[in-house]
Short mmCIF file of N, CA and C in Angstrom, two decimals:
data_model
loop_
_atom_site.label_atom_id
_atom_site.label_comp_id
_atom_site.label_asym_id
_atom_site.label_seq_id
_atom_site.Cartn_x
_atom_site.Cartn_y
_atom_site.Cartn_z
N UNK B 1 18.38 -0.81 -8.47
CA UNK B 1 18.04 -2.07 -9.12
C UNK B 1 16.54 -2.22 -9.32
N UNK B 2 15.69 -2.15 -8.31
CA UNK B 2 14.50 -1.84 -8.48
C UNK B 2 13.81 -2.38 -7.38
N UNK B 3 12.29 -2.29 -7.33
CA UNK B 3 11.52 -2.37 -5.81
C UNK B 3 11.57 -4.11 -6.33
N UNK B 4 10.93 -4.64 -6.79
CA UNK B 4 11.17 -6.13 -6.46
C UNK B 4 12.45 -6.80 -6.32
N UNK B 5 13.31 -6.44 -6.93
CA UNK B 5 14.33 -7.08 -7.04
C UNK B 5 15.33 -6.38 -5.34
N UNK B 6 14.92 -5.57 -4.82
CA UNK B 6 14.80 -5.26 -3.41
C UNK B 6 14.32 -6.26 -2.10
N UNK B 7 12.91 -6.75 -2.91
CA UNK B 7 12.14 -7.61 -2.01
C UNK B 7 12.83 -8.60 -2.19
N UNK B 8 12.97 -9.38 -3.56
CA UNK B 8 13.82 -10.33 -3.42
C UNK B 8 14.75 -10.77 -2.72
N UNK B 9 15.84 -9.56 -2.70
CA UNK B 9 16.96 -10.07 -1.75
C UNK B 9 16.72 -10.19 -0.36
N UNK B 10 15.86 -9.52 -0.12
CA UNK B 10 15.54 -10.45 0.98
C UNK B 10 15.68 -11.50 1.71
N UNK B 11 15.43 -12.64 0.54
CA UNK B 11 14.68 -14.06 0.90
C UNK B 11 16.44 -14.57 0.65
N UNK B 12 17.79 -14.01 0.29
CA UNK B 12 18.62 -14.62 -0.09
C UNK B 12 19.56 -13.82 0.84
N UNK B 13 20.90 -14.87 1.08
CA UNK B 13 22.22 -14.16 1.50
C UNK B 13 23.05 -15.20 1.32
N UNK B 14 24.25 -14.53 1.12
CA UNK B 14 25.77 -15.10 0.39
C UNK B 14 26.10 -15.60 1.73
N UNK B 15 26.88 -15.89 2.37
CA UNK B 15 27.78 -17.07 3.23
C UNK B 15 29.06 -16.26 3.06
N UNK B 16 30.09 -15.96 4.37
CA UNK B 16 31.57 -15.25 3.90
C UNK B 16 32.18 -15.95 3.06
N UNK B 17 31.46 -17.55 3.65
CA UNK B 17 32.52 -18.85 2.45
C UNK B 17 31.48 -18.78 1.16
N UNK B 18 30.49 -17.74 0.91
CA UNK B 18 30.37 -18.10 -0.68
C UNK B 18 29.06 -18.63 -0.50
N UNK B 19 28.77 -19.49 0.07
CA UNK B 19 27.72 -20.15 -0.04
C UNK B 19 26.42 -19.35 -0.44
N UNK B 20 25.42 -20.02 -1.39
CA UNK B 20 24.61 -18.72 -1.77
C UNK B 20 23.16 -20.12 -0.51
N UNK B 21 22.41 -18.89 -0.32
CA UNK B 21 21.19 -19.42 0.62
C UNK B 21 19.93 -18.93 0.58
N UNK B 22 18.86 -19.91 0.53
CA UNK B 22 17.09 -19.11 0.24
C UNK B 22 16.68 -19.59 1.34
N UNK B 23 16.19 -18.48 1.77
CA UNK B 23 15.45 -18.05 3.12
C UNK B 23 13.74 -18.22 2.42
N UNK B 24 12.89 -19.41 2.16
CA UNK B 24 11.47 -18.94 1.95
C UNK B 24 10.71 -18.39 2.88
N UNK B 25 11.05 -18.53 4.14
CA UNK B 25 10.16 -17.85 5.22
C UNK B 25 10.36 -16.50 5.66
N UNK B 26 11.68 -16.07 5.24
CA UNK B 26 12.20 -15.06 5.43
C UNK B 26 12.92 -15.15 6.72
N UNK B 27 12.86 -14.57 7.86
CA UNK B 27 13.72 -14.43 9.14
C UNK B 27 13.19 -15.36 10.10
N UNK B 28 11.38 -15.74 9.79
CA UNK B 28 11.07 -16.73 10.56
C UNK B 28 11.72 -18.63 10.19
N UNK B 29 12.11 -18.61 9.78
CA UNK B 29 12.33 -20.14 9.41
C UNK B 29 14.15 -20.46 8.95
N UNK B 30 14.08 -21.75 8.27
CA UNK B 30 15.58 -22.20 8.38
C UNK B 30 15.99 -21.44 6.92
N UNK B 31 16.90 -21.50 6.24
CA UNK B 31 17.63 -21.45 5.30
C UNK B 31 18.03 -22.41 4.53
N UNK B 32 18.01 -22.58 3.21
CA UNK B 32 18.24 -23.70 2.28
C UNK B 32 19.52 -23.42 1.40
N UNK B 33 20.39 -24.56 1.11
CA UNK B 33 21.64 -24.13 0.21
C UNK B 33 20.93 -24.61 -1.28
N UNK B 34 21.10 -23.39 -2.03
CA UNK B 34 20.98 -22.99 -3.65
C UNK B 34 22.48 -23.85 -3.92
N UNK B 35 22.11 -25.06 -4.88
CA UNK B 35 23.58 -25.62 -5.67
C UNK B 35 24.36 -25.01 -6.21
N UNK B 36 24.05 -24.75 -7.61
CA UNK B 36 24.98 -24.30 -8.28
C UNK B 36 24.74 -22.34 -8.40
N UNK B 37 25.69 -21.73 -9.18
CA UNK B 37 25.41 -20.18 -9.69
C UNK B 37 23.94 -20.40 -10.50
N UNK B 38 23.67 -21.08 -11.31
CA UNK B 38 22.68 -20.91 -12.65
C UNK B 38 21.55 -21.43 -11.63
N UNK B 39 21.58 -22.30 -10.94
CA UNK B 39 20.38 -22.38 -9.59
C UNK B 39 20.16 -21.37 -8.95
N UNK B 40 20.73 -20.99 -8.57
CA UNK B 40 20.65 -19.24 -8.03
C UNK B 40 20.17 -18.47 -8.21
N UNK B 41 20.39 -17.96 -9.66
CA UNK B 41 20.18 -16.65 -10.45
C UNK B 41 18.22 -17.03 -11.17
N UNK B 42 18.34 -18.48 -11.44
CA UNK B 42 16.98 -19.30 -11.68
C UNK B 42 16.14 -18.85 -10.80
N UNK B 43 16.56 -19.18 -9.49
CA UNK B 43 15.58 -19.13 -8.30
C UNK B 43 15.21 -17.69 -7.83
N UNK B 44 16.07 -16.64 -8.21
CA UNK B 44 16.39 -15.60 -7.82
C UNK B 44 14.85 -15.14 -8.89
N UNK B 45 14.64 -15.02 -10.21
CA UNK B 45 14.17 -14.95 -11.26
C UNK B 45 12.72 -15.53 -11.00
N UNK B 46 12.63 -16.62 -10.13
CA UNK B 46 11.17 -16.69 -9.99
C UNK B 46 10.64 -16.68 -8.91
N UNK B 47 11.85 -16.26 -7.72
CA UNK B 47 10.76 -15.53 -6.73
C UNK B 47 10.17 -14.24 -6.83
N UNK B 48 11.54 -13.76 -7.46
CA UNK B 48 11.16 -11.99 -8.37
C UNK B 48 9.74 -12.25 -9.25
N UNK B 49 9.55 -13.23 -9.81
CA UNK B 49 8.38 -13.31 -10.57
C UNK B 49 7.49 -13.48 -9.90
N UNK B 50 7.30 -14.02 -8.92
CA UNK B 50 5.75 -14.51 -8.01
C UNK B 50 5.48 -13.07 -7.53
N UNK B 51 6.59 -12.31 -6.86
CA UNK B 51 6.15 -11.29 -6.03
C UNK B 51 5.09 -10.18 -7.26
N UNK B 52 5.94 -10.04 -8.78
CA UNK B 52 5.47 -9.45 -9.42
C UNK B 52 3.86 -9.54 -9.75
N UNK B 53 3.86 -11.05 -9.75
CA UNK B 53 2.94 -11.51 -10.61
C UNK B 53 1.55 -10.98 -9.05
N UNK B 54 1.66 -11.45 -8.10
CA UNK B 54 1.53 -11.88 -6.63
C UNK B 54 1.07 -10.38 -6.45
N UNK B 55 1.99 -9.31 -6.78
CA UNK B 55 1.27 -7.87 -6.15
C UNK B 55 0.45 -7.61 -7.26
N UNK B 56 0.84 -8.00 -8.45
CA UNK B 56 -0.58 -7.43 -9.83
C UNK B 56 -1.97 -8.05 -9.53
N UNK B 57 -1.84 -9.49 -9.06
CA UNK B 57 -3.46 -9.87 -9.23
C UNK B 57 -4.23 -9.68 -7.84
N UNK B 58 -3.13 -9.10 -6.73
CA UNK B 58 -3.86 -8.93 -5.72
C UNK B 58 -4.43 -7.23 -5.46
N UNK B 59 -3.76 -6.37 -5.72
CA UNK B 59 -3.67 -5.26 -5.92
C UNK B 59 -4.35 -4.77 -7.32
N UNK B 60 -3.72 -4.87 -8.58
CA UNK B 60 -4.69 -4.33 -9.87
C UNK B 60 -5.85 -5.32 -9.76
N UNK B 61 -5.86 -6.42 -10.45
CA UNK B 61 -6.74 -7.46 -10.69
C UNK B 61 -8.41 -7.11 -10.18
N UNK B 62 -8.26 -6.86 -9.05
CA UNK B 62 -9.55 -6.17 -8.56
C UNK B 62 -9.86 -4.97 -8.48
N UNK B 63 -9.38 -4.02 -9.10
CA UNK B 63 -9.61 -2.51 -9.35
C UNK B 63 -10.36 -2.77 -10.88
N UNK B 64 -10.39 -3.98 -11.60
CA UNK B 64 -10.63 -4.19 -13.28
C UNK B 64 -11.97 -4.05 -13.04
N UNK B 65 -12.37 -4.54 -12.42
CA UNK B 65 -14.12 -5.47 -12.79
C UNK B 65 -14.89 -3.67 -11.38
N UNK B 66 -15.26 -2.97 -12.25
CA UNK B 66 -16.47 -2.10 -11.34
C UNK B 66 -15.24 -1.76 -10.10
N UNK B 67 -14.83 -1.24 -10.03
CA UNK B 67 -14.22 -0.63 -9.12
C UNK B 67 -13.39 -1.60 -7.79
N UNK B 68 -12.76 -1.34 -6.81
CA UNK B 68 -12.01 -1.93 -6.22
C UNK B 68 -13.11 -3.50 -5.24
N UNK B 69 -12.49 -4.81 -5.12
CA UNK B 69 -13.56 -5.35 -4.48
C UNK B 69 -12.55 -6.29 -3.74
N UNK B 70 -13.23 -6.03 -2.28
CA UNK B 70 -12.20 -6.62 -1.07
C UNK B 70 -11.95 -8.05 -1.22
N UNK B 71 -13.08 -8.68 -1.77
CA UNK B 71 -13.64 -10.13 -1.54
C UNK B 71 -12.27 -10.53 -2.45
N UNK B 72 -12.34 -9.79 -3.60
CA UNK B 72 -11.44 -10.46 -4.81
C UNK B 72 -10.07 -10.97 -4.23
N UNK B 73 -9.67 -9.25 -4.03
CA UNK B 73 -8.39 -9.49 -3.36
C UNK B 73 -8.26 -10.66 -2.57
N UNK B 74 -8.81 -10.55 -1.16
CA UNK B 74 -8.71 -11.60 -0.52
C UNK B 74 -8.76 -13.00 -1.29
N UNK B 75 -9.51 -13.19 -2.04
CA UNK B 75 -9.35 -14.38 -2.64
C UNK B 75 -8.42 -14.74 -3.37
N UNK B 76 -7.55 -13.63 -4.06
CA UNK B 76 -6.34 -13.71 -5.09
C UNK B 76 -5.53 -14.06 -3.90
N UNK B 77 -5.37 -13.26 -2.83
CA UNK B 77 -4.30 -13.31 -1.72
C UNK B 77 -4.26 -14.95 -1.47
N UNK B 78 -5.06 -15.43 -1.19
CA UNK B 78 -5.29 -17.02 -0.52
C UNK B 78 -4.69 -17.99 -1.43
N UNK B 79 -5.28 -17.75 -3.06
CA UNK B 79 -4.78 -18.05 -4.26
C UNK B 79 -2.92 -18.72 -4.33
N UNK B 80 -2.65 -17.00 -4.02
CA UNK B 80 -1.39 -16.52 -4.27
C UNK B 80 -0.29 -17.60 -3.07
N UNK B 81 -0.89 -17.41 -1.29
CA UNK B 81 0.01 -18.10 -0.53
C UNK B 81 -0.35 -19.57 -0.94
N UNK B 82 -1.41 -20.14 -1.27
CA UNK B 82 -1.54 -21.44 -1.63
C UNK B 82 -0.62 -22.16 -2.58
N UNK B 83 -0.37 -21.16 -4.12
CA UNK B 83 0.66 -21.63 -4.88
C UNK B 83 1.86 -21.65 -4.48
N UNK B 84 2.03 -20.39 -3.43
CA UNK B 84 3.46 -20.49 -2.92
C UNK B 84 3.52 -21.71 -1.82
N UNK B 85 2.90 -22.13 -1.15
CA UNK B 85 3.08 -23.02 0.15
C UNK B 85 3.27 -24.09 -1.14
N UNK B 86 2.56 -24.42 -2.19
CA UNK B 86 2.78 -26.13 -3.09
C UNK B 86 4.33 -26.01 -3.54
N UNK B 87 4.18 -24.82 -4.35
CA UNK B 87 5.69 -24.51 -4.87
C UNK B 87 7.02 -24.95 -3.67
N UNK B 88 7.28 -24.14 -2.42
CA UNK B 88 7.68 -24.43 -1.67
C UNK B 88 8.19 -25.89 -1.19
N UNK B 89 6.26 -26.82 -1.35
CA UNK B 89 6.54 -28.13 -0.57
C UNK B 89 7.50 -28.96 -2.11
N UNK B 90 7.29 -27.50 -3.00
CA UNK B 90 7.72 -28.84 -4.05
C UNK B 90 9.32 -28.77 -3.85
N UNK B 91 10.12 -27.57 -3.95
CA UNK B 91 11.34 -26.94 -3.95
C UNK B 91 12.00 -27.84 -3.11
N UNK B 92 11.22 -27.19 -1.60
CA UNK B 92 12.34 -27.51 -1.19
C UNK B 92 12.93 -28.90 -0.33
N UNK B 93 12.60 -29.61 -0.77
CA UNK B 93 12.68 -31.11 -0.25
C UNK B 93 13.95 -31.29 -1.13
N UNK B 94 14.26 -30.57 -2.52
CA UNK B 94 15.28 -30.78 -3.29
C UNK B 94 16.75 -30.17 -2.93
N UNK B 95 16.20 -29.30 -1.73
CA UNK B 95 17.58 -28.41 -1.23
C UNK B 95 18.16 -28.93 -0.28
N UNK B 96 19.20 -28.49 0.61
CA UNK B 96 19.75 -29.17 1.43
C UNK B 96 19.63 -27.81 2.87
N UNK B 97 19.26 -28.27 3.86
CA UNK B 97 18.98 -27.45 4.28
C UNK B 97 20.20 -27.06 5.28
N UNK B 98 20.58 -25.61 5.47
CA UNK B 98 21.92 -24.73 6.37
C UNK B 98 21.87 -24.80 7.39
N UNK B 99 22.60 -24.40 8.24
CA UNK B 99 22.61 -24.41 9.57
C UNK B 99 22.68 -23.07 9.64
N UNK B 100 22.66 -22.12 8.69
CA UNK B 100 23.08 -20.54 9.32
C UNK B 100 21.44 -20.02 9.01
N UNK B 101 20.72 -18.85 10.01
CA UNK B 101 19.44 -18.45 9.50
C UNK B 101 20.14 -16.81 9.38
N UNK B 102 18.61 -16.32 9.11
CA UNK B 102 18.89 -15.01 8.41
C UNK B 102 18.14 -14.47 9.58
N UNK B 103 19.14 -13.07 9.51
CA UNK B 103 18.39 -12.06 10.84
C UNK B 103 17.62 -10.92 10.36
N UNK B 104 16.90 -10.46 11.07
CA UNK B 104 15.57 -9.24 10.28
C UNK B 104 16.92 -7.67 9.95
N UNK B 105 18.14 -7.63 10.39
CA UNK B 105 18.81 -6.39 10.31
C UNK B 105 19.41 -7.12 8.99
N UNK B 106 20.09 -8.64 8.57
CA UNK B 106 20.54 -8.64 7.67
C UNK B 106 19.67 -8.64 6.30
N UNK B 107 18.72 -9.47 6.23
CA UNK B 107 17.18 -9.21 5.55
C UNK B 107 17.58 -8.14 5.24
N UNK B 108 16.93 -6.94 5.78
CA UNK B 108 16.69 -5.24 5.74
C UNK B 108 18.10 -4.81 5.04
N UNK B 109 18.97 -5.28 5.48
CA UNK B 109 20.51 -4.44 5.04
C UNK B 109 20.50 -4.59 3.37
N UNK B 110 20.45 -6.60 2.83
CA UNK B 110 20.34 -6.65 1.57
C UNK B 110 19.16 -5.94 0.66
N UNK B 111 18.08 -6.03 1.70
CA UNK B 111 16.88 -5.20 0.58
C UNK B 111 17.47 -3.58 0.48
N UNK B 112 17.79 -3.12 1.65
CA UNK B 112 18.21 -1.66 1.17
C UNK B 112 19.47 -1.45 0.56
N UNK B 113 20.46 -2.50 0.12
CA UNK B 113 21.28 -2.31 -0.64
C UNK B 113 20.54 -2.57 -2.09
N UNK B 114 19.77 -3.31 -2.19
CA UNK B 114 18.87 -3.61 -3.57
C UNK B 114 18.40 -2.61 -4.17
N UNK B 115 17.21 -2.16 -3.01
CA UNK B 115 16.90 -0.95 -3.31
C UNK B 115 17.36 0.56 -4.24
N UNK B 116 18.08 0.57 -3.22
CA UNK B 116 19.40 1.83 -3.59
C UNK B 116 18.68 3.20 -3.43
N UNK B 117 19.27 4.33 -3.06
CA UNK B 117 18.64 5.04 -2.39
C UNK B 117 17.68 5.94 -2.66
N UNK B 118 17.66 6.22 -3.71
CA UNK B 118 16.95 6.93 -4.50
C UNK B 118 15.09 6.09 -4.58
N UNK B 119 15.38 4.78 -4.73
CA UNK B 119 14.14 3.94 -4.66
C UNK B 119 13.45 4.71 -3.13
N UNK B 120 14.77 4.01 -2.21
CA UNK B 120 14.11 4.58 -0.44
C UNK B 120 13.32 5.48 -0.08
N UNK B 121 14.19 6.84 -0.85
CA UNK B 121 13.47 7.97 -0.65
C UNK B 121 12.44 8.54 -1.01
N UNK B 122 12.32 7.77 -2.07
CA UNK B 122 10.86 7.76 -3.10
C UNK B 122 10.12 6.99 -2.26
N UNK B 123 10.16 6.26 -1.61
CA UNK B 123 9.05 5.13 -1.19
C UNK B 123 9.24 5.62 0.19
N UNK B 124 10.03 6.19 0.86
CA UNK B 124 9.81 6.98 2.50
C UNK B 124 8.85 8.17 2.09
N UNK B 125 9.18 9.31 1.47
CA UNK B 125 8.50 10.54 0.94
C UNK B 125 7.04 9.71 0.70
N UNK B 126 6.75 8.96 -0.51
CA UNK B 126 5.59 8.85 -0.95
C UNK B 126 4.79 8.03 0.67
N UNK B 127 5.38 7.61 1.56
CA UNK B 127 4.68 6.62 2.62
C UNK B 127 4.25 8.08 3.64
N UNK B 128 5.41 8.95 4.06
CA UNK B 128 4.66 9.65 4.91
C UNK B 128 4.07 11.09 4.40
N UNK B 129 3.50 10.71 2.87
CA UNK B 129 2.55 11.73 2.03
C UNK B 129 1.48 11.25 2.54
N UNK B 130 1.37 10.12 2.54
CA UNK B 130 -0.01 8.97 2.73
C UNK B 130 -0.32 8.99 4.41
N UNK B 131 0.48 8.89 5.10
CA UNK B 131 0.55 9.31 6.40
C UNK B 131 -0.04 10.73 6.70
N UNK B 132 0.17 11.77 6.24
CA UNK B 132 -0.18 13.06 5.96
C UNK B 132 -1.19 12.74 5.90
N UNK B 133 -2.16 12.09 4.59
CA UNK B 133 -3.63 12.18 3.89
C UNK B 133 -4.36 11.55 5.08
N UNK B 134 -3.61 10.60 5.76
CA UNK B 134 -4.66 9.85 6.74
C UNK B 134 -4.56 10.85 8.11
N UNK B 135 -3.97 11.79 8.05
CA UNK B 135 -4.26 12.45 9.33
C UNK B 135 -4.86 13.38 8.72
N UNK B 136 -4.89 14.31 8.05
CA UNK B 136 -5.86 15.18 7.16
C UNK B 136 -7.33 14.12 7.39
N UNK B 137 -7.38 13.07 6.92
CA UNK B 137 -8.62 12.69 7.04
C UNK B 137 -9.15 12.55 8.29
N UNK B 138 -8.55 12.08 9.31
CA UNK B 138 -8.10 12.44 10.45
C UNK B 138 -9.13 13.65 11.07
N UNK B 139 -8.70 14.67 10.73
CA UNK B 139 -8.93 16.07 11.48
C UNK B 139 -10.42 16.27 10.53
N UNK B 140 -10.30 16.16 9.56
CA UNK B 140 -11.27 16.83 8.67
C UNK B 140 -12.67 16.07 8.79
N UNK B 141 -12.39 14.82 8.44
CA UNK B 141 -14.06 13.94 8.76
C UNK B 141 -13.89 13.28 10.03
N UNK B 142 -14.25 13.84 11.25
CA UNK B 142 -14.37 13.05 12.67
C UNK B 142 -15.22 11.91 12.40
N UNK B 143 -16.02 11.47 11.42
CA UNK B 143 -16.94 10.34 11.37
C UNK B 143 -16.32 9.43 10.62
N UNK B 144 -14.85 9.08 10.16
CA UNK B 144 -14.10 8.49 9.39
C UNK B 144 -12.83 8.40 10.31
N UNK B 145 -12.93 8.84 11.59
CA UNK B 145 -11.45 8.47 12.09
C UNK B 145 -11.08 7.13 11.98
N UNK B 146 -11.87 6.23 12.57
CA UNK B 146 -11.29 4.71 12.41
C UNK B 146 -10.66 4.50 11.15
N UNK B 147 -11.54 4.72 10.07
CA UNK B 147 -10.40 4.31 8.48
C UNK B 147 -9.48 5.09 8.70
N UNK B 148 -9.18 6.35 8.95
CA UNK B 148 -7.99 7.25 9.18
C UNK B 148 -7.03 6.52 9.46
N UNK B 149 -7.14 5.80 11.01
CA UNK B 149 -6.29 5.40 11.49
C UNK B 149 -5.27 4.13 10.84
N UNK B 150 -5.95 3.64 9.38
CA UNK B 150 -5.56 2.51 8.78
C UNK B 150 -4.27 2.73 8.12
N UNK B 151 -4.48 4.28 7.10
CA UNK B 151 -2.93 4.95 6.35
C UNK B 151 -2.26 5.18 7.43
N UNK B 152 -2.58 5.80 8.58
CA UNK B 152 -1.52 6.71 9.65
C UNK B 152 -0.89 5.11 9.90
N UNK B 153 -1.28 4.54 10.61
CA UNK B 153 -0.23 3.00 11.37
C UNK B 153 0.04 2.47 9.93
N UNK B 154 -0.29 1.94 8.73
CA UNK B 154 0.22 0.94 7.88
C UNK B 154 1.18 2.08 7.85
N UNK B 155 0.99 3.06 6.66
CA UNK B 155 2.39 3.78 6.06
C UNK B 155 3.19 4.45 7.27
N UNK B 156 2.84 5.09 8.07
CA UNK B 156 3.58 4.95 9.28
C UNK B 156 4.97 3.91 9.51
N UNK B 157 4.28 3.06 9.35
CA UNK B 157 5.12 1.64 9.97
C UNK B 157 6.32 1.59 8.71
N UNK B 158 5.32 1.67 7.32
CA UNK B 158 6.49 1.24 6.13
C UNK B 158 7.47 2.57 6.48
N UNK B 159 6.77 4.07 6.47
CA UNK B 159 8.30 4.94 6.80
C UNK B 159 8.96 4.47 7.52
N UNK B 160 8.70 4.26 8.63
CA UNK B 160 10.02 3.88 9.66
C UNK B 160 10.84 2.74 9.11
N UNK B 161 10.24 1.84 8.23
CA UNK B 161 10.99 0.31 8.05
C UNK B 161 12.06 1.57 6.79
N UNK B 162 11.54 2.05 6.07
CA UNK B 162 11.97 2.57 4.99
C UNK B 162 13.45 3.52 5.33
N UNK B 163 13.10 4.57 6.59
CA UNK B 163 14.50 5.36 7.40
C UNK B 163 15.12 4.30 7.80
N UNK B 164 14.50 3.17 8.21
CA UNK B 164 15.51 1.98 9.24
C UNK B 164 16.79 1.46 7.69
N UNK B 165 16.01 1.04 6.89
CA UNK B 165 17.12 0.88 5.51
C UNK B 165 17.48 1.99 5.33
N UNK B 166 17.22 3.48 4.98
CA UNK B 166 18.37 4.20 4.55
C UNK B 166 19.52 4.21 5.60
N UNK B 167 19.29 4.04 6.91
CA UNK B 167 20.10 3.85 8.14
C UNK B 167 21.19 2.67 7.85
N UNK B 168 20.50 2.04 8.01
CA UNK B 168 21.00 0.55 7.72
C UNK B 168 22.33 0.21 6.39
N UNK B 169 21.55 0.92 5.39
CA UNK B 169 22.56 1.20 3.82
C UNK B 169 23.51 2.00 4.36
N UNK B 170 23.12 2.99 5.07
CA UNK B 170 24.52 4.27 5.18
C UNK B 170 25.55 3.99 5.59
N UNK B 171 25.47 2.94 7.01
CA UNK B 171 26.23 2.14 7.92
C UNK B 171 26.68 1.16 7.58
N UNK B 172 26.23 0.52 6.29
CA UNK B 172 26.78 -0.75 5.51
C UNK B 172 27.94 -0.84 4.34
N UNK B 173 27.59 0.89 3.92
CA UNK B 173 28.44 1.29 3.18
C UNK B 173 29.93 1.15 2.89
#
């Protein structure tokens, strides 16, 4: 299906009785009941859009102007949770809020069914390539270990989250 629409599901899960539910906090917080189907698929459509929009201006946006600049990012980032925290206060006062929350294995199960496996393996392979480069950097410039250590633990961490979903998908199957 594709990498956002992965992340997306995330933030959502069906009910055995049907019920469709948005998780904005993800695993930390409560769960909200989505009304109707066309509310759903709406809401579904513009969280998929923030994330899109959300990884372009934080990530490209500052690679435009003279090369990459931390400050930017950070400032798009702040930008970015700010519209989401208004959006949020605006939403969800309109929802009704569940009594069921979402767990970090069910989270993970729907994103790696989103995913689908072929995405996984592409994004496990490409994480511990990067893992690789930061231990290469690693060995090779001893006066750069500390940045080293930044690819080895981040992509590190995403492989394992990344085997934990192909795990997770296989067993869900």
């Amino acid at each position: 299906m594709g990498y956002f629409e992965g992340l997306t599901s995330g933030s959502f899960k069906t009910t055995e009785d049907g019920r469709r539910l948005f998780f904005p906090w993800g695993v930390l917080g409560r769960g909200y009941l989505v009304g109707s189907e066309d509310d759903y698929g709406r809401l579904r459509k513009q969280v998929k859009a923030y994330m899109v929009v959300s990884l372009l201006l934080i990530i490209v946006a500052p690679n435009l102007f003279r090369g990459y600049n931390v400050g930017v990012s950070v400032a798009l980032t702040g930008a970015c949770l700010v519209f989401y925290l208004a959006w949020m206060g605006i939403l969800l006062p309109r929802l009704n809020a569940a009594d069921e929350g979402l767990s970090l294995k069910e989270s993970m199960t729907s994103q790696a069914r989103a995913h689908g496996p072929i995405v996984l393996w592409l994004l496990t392979i490409v994480s511990l390539v990067l893992v690789a480069g930061g231990l290469l950097m690693f060995v090779a410039e001893p006066g750069s270990r500390l940045v080293a250590l930044a690819p080895i633990l981040f992509f590190g961490f995403c492989a394992a989250m990344f085997i934990r979903m192909l795990l997770l998908r296989r067993s869900s199957v």
